[in-house]
Structure formats: C-alpha cells, structure tokens
Amino acid sequence: SCTASGAWSGSLATSGTKAVSPTSTATYSLTCTGSGGSATASTVVTVTSSTNSSIYWGAWIDGDPTYAFYYGNPAPNGQNWMDAPWGNTGNTWDRYEQNTGKKVTIDHYGQPNPWNQTTFYGSTANIITNRGAIPLIDMSSQTTPLTDIANGVYDSQIKTWAANVKAWGKPFFLRWDWEMNGTWFNWGAQAKNSPSEYVKSWQHFHDVVTAAGATNVTWVWCPNLDFSGSTSLSSLYPGDSYVDWTCLDGYNKGSTSNSFNNLYSQSYKDLLAVAPTKPIMIGEVSSLEYGSGVKANWITDMLSTQLPNNFPKIKAVVWFNWRNSDNGGVTWNSFPIESSPGSQAAFKAGIASGYYKAGNSTLTNLPLLTKVPMP
C-alpha cells in the first residue's frame, strides 16, 4: 500500500501515473509499505515565473449576423448590431466585453488594399485606440497578380496610402495576405505556384510603405496551420527585416474535436524554425461546439494551460467571434464564445487571468511612428 503526502491532491490510482499542475514550487512524496518493509521517495517540481507577464488578447467581433442571431435586432443603442469597431456605445463591442468581463487589447477588422482605397481611415482606427486597444487590420491583394505588386504597378497608390498612415501616426498591426500557405485565397494559389513571387511582392510593398515614412506599421506574417499539401513556410517567409511578428491561424473545426496542443504544436515549432526571434500572434482561433462541455473544456485548456505554459513565444491571441457560414448559409459555424452558456463562462473565466493584458489608456499613448511594443 502507498500513501501520498505533500502537495498531492485528489484521488490517486494504485498504479500508473498522475499529472500535476502546481502553481508554485511543490514537493510530492510517496511512502509505500509491503512485505519487505517501507520506502519513501520525494520529488520537487520547481515553478518559476513565466517569461511573459502578460500577452495581448482580442477578437474579430462580428455584429450581424452573429449578435443579431443571439440577441435580435436592434442593439441596446437602437441600431442594428454592427461589426466592431463600428456601432458606438451600446453596440457589439460593448456587448462582447460585457460577455468576456474584460477589455480587449486588440480589435481585428479589415480594410481594402491601397489600389482600391488609398485613404487610411484614421477615424476608424481612433475608435479602437480611444477604447484602449490596438488595431489589427487585415488587408489583401485580392486577385491582383503578385508580380504586378513586385514590379511596382501600384506604387503610386501605395505611397498615397502610406502617407495617410504616417499622418495618423499611431502603432498598429497590419496582417497582409494571410494564410498564404493554403490555396483558398487567390494570393495563396499564386504563392503555391511561385513562392518567390509572394516573397518579392511582400518585400516590395513593405519597402514602399517604409520609404514613405509609415514606420508605425507593425507587419504580421500569418500562415495557416500546417496541413498536408500546404506550401512550406520557409519558402514563403519574407525575411526578418520585413516581418515584425509571425502568426498562425487555426480552428478546432474537424469532424471531431482536436486539442489545442495537437492542432498548434507542430506549426508552432515550424514557425520558430523559420523565425526564432519573432513574437508570435494567433490571428484567428476558435472552436465549434461538439456536445456538452467539449468546447468549454477546449477553451479552458487553451487559455489556462496551453498558452501560459506550453507556447511562450505567443504574445497575442485573437479570437474569431463570428458565426459565419462556409456554404452560403446552409450551415453556420458555432465559433463565437456565446455559442453556449458553458463556452462563454469558460472564456470569461480563462481570460480573467492576469496573463491576458486588459485594454487601457497606456495603449492609446504609444509613441508616434513606432512599432507596437511587446506586451
């Protein structure tokens, strides 16, 4: 027979192993007695402070169809639910932070590329900074040939856009031509055919923007999680001098639930092999509902165990809070945290940790024309 002492808690099996998760340095002792007498052994698990005191967190916060589905129109302010950052007080952003119990540090939204919209709407970005958060802006080349970008066809429009970005001046994240290692976007299909053209187009776009003095752009290179047939990350990486943050997008959305660690661990290692010195952002992440408690447990594991303990280079995580459809509205993805009371409660409890930085006024007073600082 064996008796446990020290930091053990809960029931102990008579054989096998037991996982422990101490929050501070702890000693575990086991005394076993049999016909040959007694023996005692101990082990000390040393817990040191995380290298990250906190990381950024945020979301793509969809209004209609997401909150229109969950809460009906109109929103409390009398408008229909609008995608954040739009909608003003009483709309989608307020409801999301009410549901999470914490202010985001990143708001994720999209804008057209410079040759479709040379204006940089600082008034929109100001909505975000005025709320104590950092803009994360998606922008893509759409169907434009990457060779045209690399060869300077759109330099005039890019320069105008960059001048507007410089005039606004505040640091923000730009996620340009994301998920380029897959072929579901046109730029990814082009990158599959010629990775070097993707790299050249990224480098040229970066160089034109930087030369115009828009040094407040924080460049985020964001592939999808690796999959069979994906284009290799090493062939698509523009280089350390062209990238400020690397990134991964990935969802728990297969036919059965898959743990965060299983989904992300290999791609995380591959990303570090390509760019070991760069901070990492999770640009899009969510889970479907798979039955009672499955998504809630998945969220708890991601926020409370995996990110703080197993993925130290991840410095920002951005949830995809959008009940979208992949097939024209035949079925809808249960990605929002509000997809069940248990999932919402699990997210609120996990994000409450001090590990996830809360939005505050210090993020609205960053030095102009500088990069987004480390959290």
Short mmCIF file of C-alpha atoms in Angstrom, two decimals:
data_model
loop_
_atom_site.label_atom_id
_atom_site.label_comp_id
_atom_site.label_asym_id
_atom_site.label_seq_id
_atom_site.Cartn_x
_atom_site.Cartn_y
_atom_site.Cartn_z
CA SER A 1 0.00 0.00 0.00
CA CYS A 2 1.13 3.56 -0.70
CA THR A 3 0.35 6.89 0.95
CA ALA A 4 0.87 10.26 -0.71
CA SER A 5 1.84 13.41 1.16
CA GLY A 6 2.98 16.93 0.41
CA ALA A 7 1.33 18.76 -2.49
CA TRP A 8 -0.76 15.85 -3.78
CA SER A 9 -4.49 16.46 -4.11
CA GLY A 10 -7.40 14.47 -5.37
CA SER A 11 -7.67 10.73 -5.75
CA LEU A 12 -4.61 8.63 -6.52
CA ALA A 13 -4.56 5.49 -8.61
CA THR A 14 -2.89 2.39 -7.19
CA SER A 15 -0.70 2.16 -10.29
CA GLY A 16 0.32 4.19 -13.31
CA THR A 17 0.99 7.91 -13.41
CA LYS A 18 -0.67 11.11 -12.18
CA ALA A 19 -0.32 14.51 -13.81
CA VAL A 20 0.19 17.53 -11.57
CA SER A 21 -0.05 21.26 -12.31
CA PRO A 22 1.41 23.20 -9.38
CA THR A 23 1.24 26.99 -9.47
CA SER A 24 4.27 27.33 -7.22
CA THR A 25 7.25 25.13 -6.31
CA ALA A 26 5.92 21.97 -4.62
CA THR A 27 7.14 18.69 -3.11
CA TYR A 28 5.41 15.39 -3.79
CA SER A 29 6.15 12.42 -1.51
CA LEU A 30 5.09 8.79 -1.66
CA THR A 31 5.57 6.19 1.07
CA CYS A 32 5.00 2.57 0.13
CA THR A 33 4.83 -0.40 2.52
CA GLY A 34 5.00 -4.09 1.68
CA SER A 35 6.35 -7.39 2.96
CA GLY A 36 9.89 -6.12 2.59
CA GLY A 37 9.33 -3.01 4.73
CA SER A 38 8.72 0.65 3.84
CA ALA A 39 10.32 3.12 1.43
CA THR A 40 9.75 6.84 0.88
CA ALA A 41 10.66 8.95 -2.14
CA SER A 42 10.06 12.59 -2.95
CA THR A 43 10.37 14.86 -5.95
CA VAL A 44 10.35 18.64 -6.14
CA VAL A 45 8.63 20.40 -9.04
CA THR A 46 10.16 23.86 -9.41
CA VAL A 47 7.84 26.54 -10.79
CA THR A 48 9.38 29.81 -11.94
CA SER A 49 7.66 32.97 -13.10
CA SER A 50 6.57 33.00 -16.72
CA THR A 51 8.75 34.97 -19.13
CA ASN A 52 5.52 36.69 -20.20
CA SER A 53 3.99 38.87 -17.51
CA SER A 54 1.04 39.30 -19.86
CA ILE A 55 0.12 38.95 -23.52
CA TYR A 56 -2.26 40.85 -25.78
CA TRP A 57 -5.70 39.41 -26.47
CA GLY A 58 -8.63 40.44 -28.59
CA ALA A 59 -11.13 39.36 -31.20
CA TRP A 60 -12.78 39.79 -34.54
CA ILE A 61 -16.14 40.90 -33.11
CA ASP A 62 -18.97 40.40 -35.59
CA GLY A 63 -22.31 42.12 -35.19
CA ASP A 64 -24.72 40.97 -37.90
CA PRO A 65 -25.24 38.04 -38.44
CA THR A 66 -23.63 36.96 -35.15
CA TYR A 67 -25.18 39.11 -32.45
CA ALA A 68 -28.32 39.60 -34.49
CA PHE A 69 -28.76 35.81 -34.22
CA TYR A 70 -28.05 35.60 -30.50
CA TYR A 71 -29.78 38.78 -29.31
CA GLY A 72 -32.02 40.01 -32.14
CA ASN A 73 -32.11 43.48 -33.66
CA PRO A 74 -31.88 46.25 -32.68
CA ALA A 75 -28.95 46.52 -30.28
CA PRO A 76 -29.45 48.42 -27.00
CA ASN A 77 -28.50 51.70 -28.69
CA GLY A 78 -31.32 51.31 -31.22
CA GLN A 79 -29.08 50.43 -34.18
CA ASN A 80 -28.74 47.05 -35.77
CA TRP A 81 -25.74 45.12 -34.48
CA MET A 82 -22.63 46.38 -36.28
CA ASP A 83 -19.19 44.81 -36.63
CA ALA A 84 -16.65 46.23 -34.21
CA PRO A 85 -15.17 48.80 -34.12
CA TRP A 86 -18.27 50.48 -35.60
CA GLY A 87 -21.57 50.97 -33.85
CA ASN A 88 -20.66 53.27 -30.96
CA THR A 89 -21.81 52.85 -27.37
CA GLY A 90 -24.25 50.07 -26.60
CA ASN A 91 -23.44 48.02 -29.66
CA THR A 92 -21.38 44.93 -30.47
CA TRP A 93 -18.06 45.81 -28.84
CA ASP A 94 -19.73 46.74 -25.56
CA ARG A 95 -21.71 43.50 -25.52
CA TYR A 96 -18.62 41.41 -26.25
CA GLU A 97 -16.70 42.96 -23.35
CA GLN A 98 -19.73 42.52 -21.13
CA ASN A 99 -19.69 38.83 -22.02
CA THR A 100 -15.93 38.43 -21.50
CA GLY A 101 -15.74 40.60 -18.40
CA LYS A 102 -12.56 42.30 -19.63
CA LYS A 103 -11.41 44.99 -22.06
CA VAL A 104 -9.68 43.73 -25.18
CA THR A 105 -6.24 44.95 -26.18
CA ILE A 106 -6.71 44.12 -29.90
CA ASP A 107 -9.65 44.76 -32.21
CA HIS A 108 -9.45 42.91 -35.53
CA TYR A 109 -11.10 44.24 -38.68
CA GLY A 110 -10.44 44.52 -42.42
CA GLN A 111 -9.77 47.27 -44.98
CA PRO A 112 -9.31 47.28 -48.80
CA ASN A 113 -5.82 47.35 -50.29
CA PRO A 114 -4.29 50.70 -51.34
CA TRP A 115 -5.16 50.41 -55.04
CA ASN A 116 -8.83 50.00 -54.10
CA GLN A 117 -8.80 52.56 -51.28
CA THR A 118 -5.90 54.95 -50.88
CA THR A 119 -7.49 56.54 -47.82
CA PHE A 120 -6.45 55.23 -44.43
CA TYR A 121 -9.41 55.89 -42.17
CA GLY A 122 -7.75 57.12 -39.02
CA SER A 123 -11.18 57.95 -37.63
CA THR A 124 -12.00 54.24 -37.58
CA ALA A 125 -8.67 53.30 -36.03
CA ASN A 126 -9.21 56.05 -33.46
CA ILE A 127 -12.36 54.30 -32.23
CA ILE A 128 -10.08 51.43 -31.24
CA THR A 129 -7.27 53.44 -29.68
CA ASN A 130 -9.78 55.60 -27.82
CA ARG A 131 -11.02 52.43 -26.14
CA GLY A 132 -7.53 51.45 -25.02
CA ALA A 133 -6.85 48.83 -27.70
CA ILE A 134 -4.60 48.31 -30.72
CA PRO A 135 -5.96 47.96 -34.29
CA LEU A 136 -5.22 44.70 -36.12
CA ILE A 137 -6.07 45.37 -39.76
CA ASP A 138 -6.43 42.68 -42.42
CA MET A 139 -5.53 43.77 -45.93
CA SER A 140 -5.05 41.60 -49.02
CA SER A 141 -4.01 41.79 -52.64
CA GLN A 142 -7.27 40.00 -53.57
CA THR A 143 -6.97 38.80 -57.20
CA THR A 144 -4.15 41.17 -58.14
CA PRO A 145 -1.17 39.41 -59.72
CA LEU A 146 1.64 39.33 -57.18
CA THR A 147 4.08 40.08 -59.99
CA ASP A 148 2.34 43.43 -60.56
CA ILE A 149 2.90 44.41 -56.93
CA ALA A 150 6.53 43.31 -57.04
CA ASN A 151 7.08 45.21 -60.30
CA GLY A 152 5.74 48.49 -58.92
CA VAL A 153 2.44 48.75 -60.82
CA TYR A 154 0.67 50.09 -57.72
CA ASP A 155 3.48 52.10 -56.16
CA SER A 156 1.66 55.42 -56.55
CA GLN A 157 -1.41 54.20 -54.66
CA ILE A 158 0.70 52.50 -52.01
CA LYS A 159 2.67 55.72 -51.43
CA THR A 160 -0.55 57.71 -51.00
CA TRP A 161 -1.91 55.16 -48.56
CA ALA A 162 1.39 55.11 -46.66
CA ALA A 163 1.42 58.90 -46.41
CA ASN A 164 -2.03 58.73 -44.81
CA VAL A 165 -0.82 56.02 -42.43
CA LYS A 166 2.16 58.18 -41.47
CA ALA A 167 -0.11 61.18 -40.89
CA TRP A 168 -2.25 59.13 -38.49
CA GLY A 169 0.94 58.03 -36.82
CA LYS A 170 -0.15 55.53 -34.15
CA PRO A 171 1.24 51.98 -34.00
CA PHE A 172 -0.99 49.23 -35.39
CA PHE A 173 -0.77 45.65 -36.67
CA LEU A 174 -1.10 45.01 -40.42
CA ARG A 175 -1.85 41.40 -41.42
CA TRP A 176 -1.10 41.40 -45.14
CA ASP A 177 -2.00 38.46 -47.46
CA TRP A 178 -2.55 35.99 -44.63
CA GLU A 179 -2.88 32.17 -44.86
CA MET A 180 -0.66 32.26 -47.91
CA ASN A 181 0.43 28.62 -47.41
CA GLY A 182 -3.06 27.47 -48.45
CA THR A 183 -4.77 27.93 -51.80
CA TRP A 184 -8.28 29.06 -50.76
CA PHE A 185 -7.28 32.70 -51.34
CA ASN A 186 -6.07 33.87 -54.74
CA TRP A 187 -2.74 35.10 -53.37
CA GLY A 188 -2.17 31.71 -51.75
CA ALA A 189 -2.81 29.93 -55.04
CA GLN A 190 -0.27 32.23 -56.69
CA ALA A 191 2.18 31.62 -53.83
CA LYS A 192 1.80 27.86 -54.28
CA ASN A 193 2.77 28.23 -57.92
CA SER A 194 5.65 30.61 -57.17
CA PRO A 195 6.64 31.18 -53.53
CA SER A 196 9.35 33.59 -54.63
CA GLU A 197 6.78 35.92 -56.22
CA TYR A 198 4.88 36.05 -52.94
CA VAL A 199 8.09 36.97 -51.12
CA LYS A 200 9.01 39.62 -53.71
CA SER A 201 5.54 41.20 -53.57
CA TRP A 202 5.62 41.34 -49.76
CA GLN A 203 9.12 42.84 -49.73
CA HIS A 204 8.27 45.46 -52.34
CA PHE A 205 5.04 46.51 -50.63
CA HIS A 206 6.92 46.77 -47.32
CA ASP A 207 9.74 48.79 -48.86
CA VAL A 208 7.41 51.34 -50.47
CA VAL A 209 5.45 51.83 -47.25
CA THR A 210 8.59 52.16 -45.15
CA ALA A 211 10.25 54.56 -47.58
CA ALA A 212 7.18 56.80 -47.29
CA GLY A 213 7.85 57.07 -43.55
CA ALA A 214 4.97 54.89 -42.30
CA THR A 215 7.12 53.25 -39.65
CA ASN A 216 4.07 52.77 -37.40
CA VAL A 217 3.04 49.71 -39.45
CA THR A 218 3.76 46.53 -37.47
CA TRP A 219 4.00 43.81 -40.14
CA VAL A 220 2.33 40.49 -39.28
CA TRP A 221 3.14 37.45 -41.46
CA CYS A 222 0.35 34.97 -40.79
CA PRO A 223 0.26 31.48 -42.34
CA ASN A 224 -2.39 28.91 -41.61
CA LEU A 225 -1.59 25.85 -39.50
CA ASP A 226 0.39 23.28 -41.49
CA PHE A 227 -1.64 20.69 -43.35
CA SER A 228 -0.96 18.01 -45.93
CA GLY A 229 -0.13 19.82 -49.16
CA SER A 230 0.45 23.25 -47.62
CA THR A 231 3.22 25.39 -49.07
CA SER A 232 6.33 25.29 -46.90
CA LEU A 233 6.75 28.20 -44.51
CA SER A 234 10.45 28.56 -45.25
CA SER A 235 9.73 29.22 -48.94
CA LEU A 236 7.22 31.96 -48.13
CA TYR A 237 8.96 33.84 -45.34
CA PRO A 238 9.91 37.38 -46.48
CA GLY A 239 12.84 37.65 -44.05
CA ASP A 240 13.42 39.06 -40.59
CA SER A 241 13.89 42.62 -41.81
CA TYR A 242 10.44 42.52 -43.45
CA VAL A 243 8.43 40.94 -40.63
CA ASP A 244 7.79 42.24 -37.12
CA TRP A 245 5.52 39.45 -35.82
CA THR A 246 4.84 35.99 -37.15
CA CYS A 247 1.43 34.44 -36.73
CA LEU A 248 -0.74 31.34 -37.03
CA ASP A 249 -4.41 30.85 -37.87
CA GLY A 250 -6.14 27.63 -36.88
CA TYR A 251 -9.50 26.31 -35.74
CA ASN A 252 -10.86 23.30 -33.91
CA LYS A 253 -13.41 22.51 -36.61
CA GLY A 254 -12.86 18.97 -37.83
CA SER A 255 -15.40 16.16 -37.68
CA THR A 256 -14.25 15.53 -34.11
CA SER A 257 -12.68 17.84 -31.55
CA ASN A 258 -8.89 18.09 -31.50
CA SER A 259 -6.92 19.62 -28.65
CA PHE A 260 -5.23 22.99 -28.98
CA ASN A 261 -1.85 21.37 -28.39
CA ASN A 262 -2.39 18.80 -31.13
CA LEU A 263 -3.52 21.48 -33.55
CA TYR A 264 -0.79 24.03 -32.89
CA SER A 265 2.35 22.31 -31.58
CA GLN A 266 3.94 21.25 -34.88
CA SER A 267 3.17 24.51 -36.70
CA TYR A 268 4.50 26.44 -33.70
CA LYS A 269 7.79 24.53 -33.96
CA ASP A 270 7.93 25.06 -37.71
CA LEU A 271 7.34 28.79 -37.27
CA LEU A 272 10.13 29.04 -34.72
CA ALA A 273 12.44 27.19 -37.10
CA VAL A 274 11.80 29.87 -39.73
CA ALA A 275 11.79 32.95 -37.46
CA PRO A 276 13.06 32.07 -33.98
CA THR A 277 13.41 35.67 -32.76
CA LYS A 278 9.97 36.97 -33.70
CA PRO A 279 6.98 37.24 -31.35
CA ILE A 280 4.00 35.16 -32.46
CA MET A 281 0.36 36.13 -32.76
CA ILE A 282 -2.58 33.78 -33.12
CA GLY A 283 -4.51 35.80 -35.69
CA GLU A 284 -7.64 33.63 -35.82
CA VAL A 285 -8.66 30.87 -33.44
CA SER A 286 -11.93 29.32 -32.33
CA SER A 287 -13.72 26.02 -31.83
CA LEU A 288 -17.01 24.52 -32.89
CA GLU A 289 -19.40 23.08 -30.36
CA TYR A 290 -19.04 19.28 -30.20
CA GLY A 291 -21.51 18.42 -27.48
CA SER A 292 -22.00 19.29 -23.85
CA GLY A 293 -18.90 20.86 -22.33
CA VAL A 294 -16.45 19.97 -25.11
CA LYS A 295 -15.88 23.50 -26.41
CA ALA A 296 -15.86 24.93 -22.88
CA ASN A 297 -13.14 22.48 -21.86
CA TRP A 298 -11.21 23.25 -25.05
CA ILE A 299 -11.30 26.98 -24.25
CA THR A 300 -10.23 26.39 -20.66
CA ASP A 301 -7.31 24.24 -21.76
CA MET A 302 -6.16 26.82 -24.32
CA LEU A 303 -6.37 29.86 -22.05
CA SER A 304 -5.40 28.35 -18.70
CA THR A 305 -2.87 25.66 -19.63
CA GLN A 306 -1.59 25.69 -23.19
CA LEU A 307 -0.85 29.37 -23.86
CA PRO A 308 0.66 30.21 -20.44
CA ASN A 309 2.69 27.01 -20.08
CA ASN A 310 3.48 25.47 -23.47
CA PHE A 311 3.65 28.29 -26.04
CA PRO A 312 5.83 31.03 -24.52
CA LYS A 313 6.59 32.79 -27.83
CA ILE A 314 2.91 33.52 -28.42
CA LYS A 315 2.45 37.14 -27.32
CA ALA A 316 -1.07 37.78 -28.65
CA VAL A 317 -4.21 35.71 -29.20
CA VAL A 318 -7.18 36.90 -31.25
CA TRP A 319 -10.48 35.01 -31.08
CA PHE A 320 -12.70 34.71 -34.16
CA ASN A 321 -16.09 35.75 -32.77
CA TRP A 322 -18.07 35.34 -35.95
CA ARG A 323 -20.95 32.93 -36.59
CA ASN A 324 -20.08 32.59 -40.27
CA SER A 325 -21.05 30.11 -42.95
CA ASP A 326 -18.85 28.13 -45.35
CA ASN A 327 -21.67 27.11 -47.67
CA GLY A 328 -23.90 30.09 -48.29
CA GLY A 329 -25.94 29.83 -45.13
CA VAL A 330 -26.80 26.14 -45.26
CA THR A 331 -24.90 25.58 -42.03
CA TRP A 332 -23.37 28.06 -39.58
CA ASN A 333 -20.16 27.74 -37.60
CA SER A 334 -20.55 27.92 -33.83
CA PHE A 335 -17.32 29.92 -33.41
CA PRO A 336 -18.48 32.75 -31.08
CA ILE A 337 -17.89 32.41 -27.38
CA GLU A 338 -21.65 32.92 -26.97
CA SER A 339 -22.43 29.62 -28.76
CA SER A 340 -23.34 28.11 -25.37
CA PRO A 341 -23.51 29.37 -21.79
CA GLY A 342 -20.71 26.99 -20.82
CA SER A 343 -18.39 28.22 -23.57
CA GLN A 344 -19.00 31.85 -22.68
CA ALA A 345 -18.38 31.16 -18.99
CA ALA A 346 -15.19 29.23 -19.77
CA PHE A 347 -13.84 32.06 -21.92
CA LYS A 348 -14.70 34.68 -19.30
CA ALA A 349 -13.01 32.64 -16.57
CA GLY A 350 -9.89 31.95 -18.64
CA ILE A 351 -9.38 35.46 -19.96
CA ALA A 352 -9.76 36.87 -16.43
CA SER A 353 -6.22 35.71 -15.70
CA GLY A 354 -3.65 38.47 -15.39
CA TYR A 355 -1.76 36.67 -18.15
CA TYR A 356 -4.12 38.38 -20.62
CA LYS A 357 -3.49 42.10 -20.71
CA ALA A 358 -6.53 44.33 -20.31
CA GLY A 359 -7.10 47.30 -22.58
CA ASN A 360 -6.11 50.59 -21.00
CA SER A 361 -5.13 54.15 -21.77
CA THR A 362 -1.41 53.38 -21.93
CA LEU A 363 -2.09 51.68 -25.28
CA THR A 364 -3.60 54.91 -26.63
CA ASN A 365 -0.49 56.94 -25.82
CA LEU A 366 2.19 54.93 -27.61
CA PRO A 367 4.95 56.93 -29.32
CA LEU A 368 4.01 58.00 -32.83
CA LEU A 369 5.61 56.31 -35.84
CA THR A 370 6.86 53.38 -33.74
CA LYS A 371 6.01 49.70 -33.81
CA VAL A 372 3.55 48.06 -31.44
CA PRO A 373 5.64 47.25 -28.34
CA MET A 374 5.92 43.85 -26.74
CA PRO A 375 3.16 43.35 -24.14
#
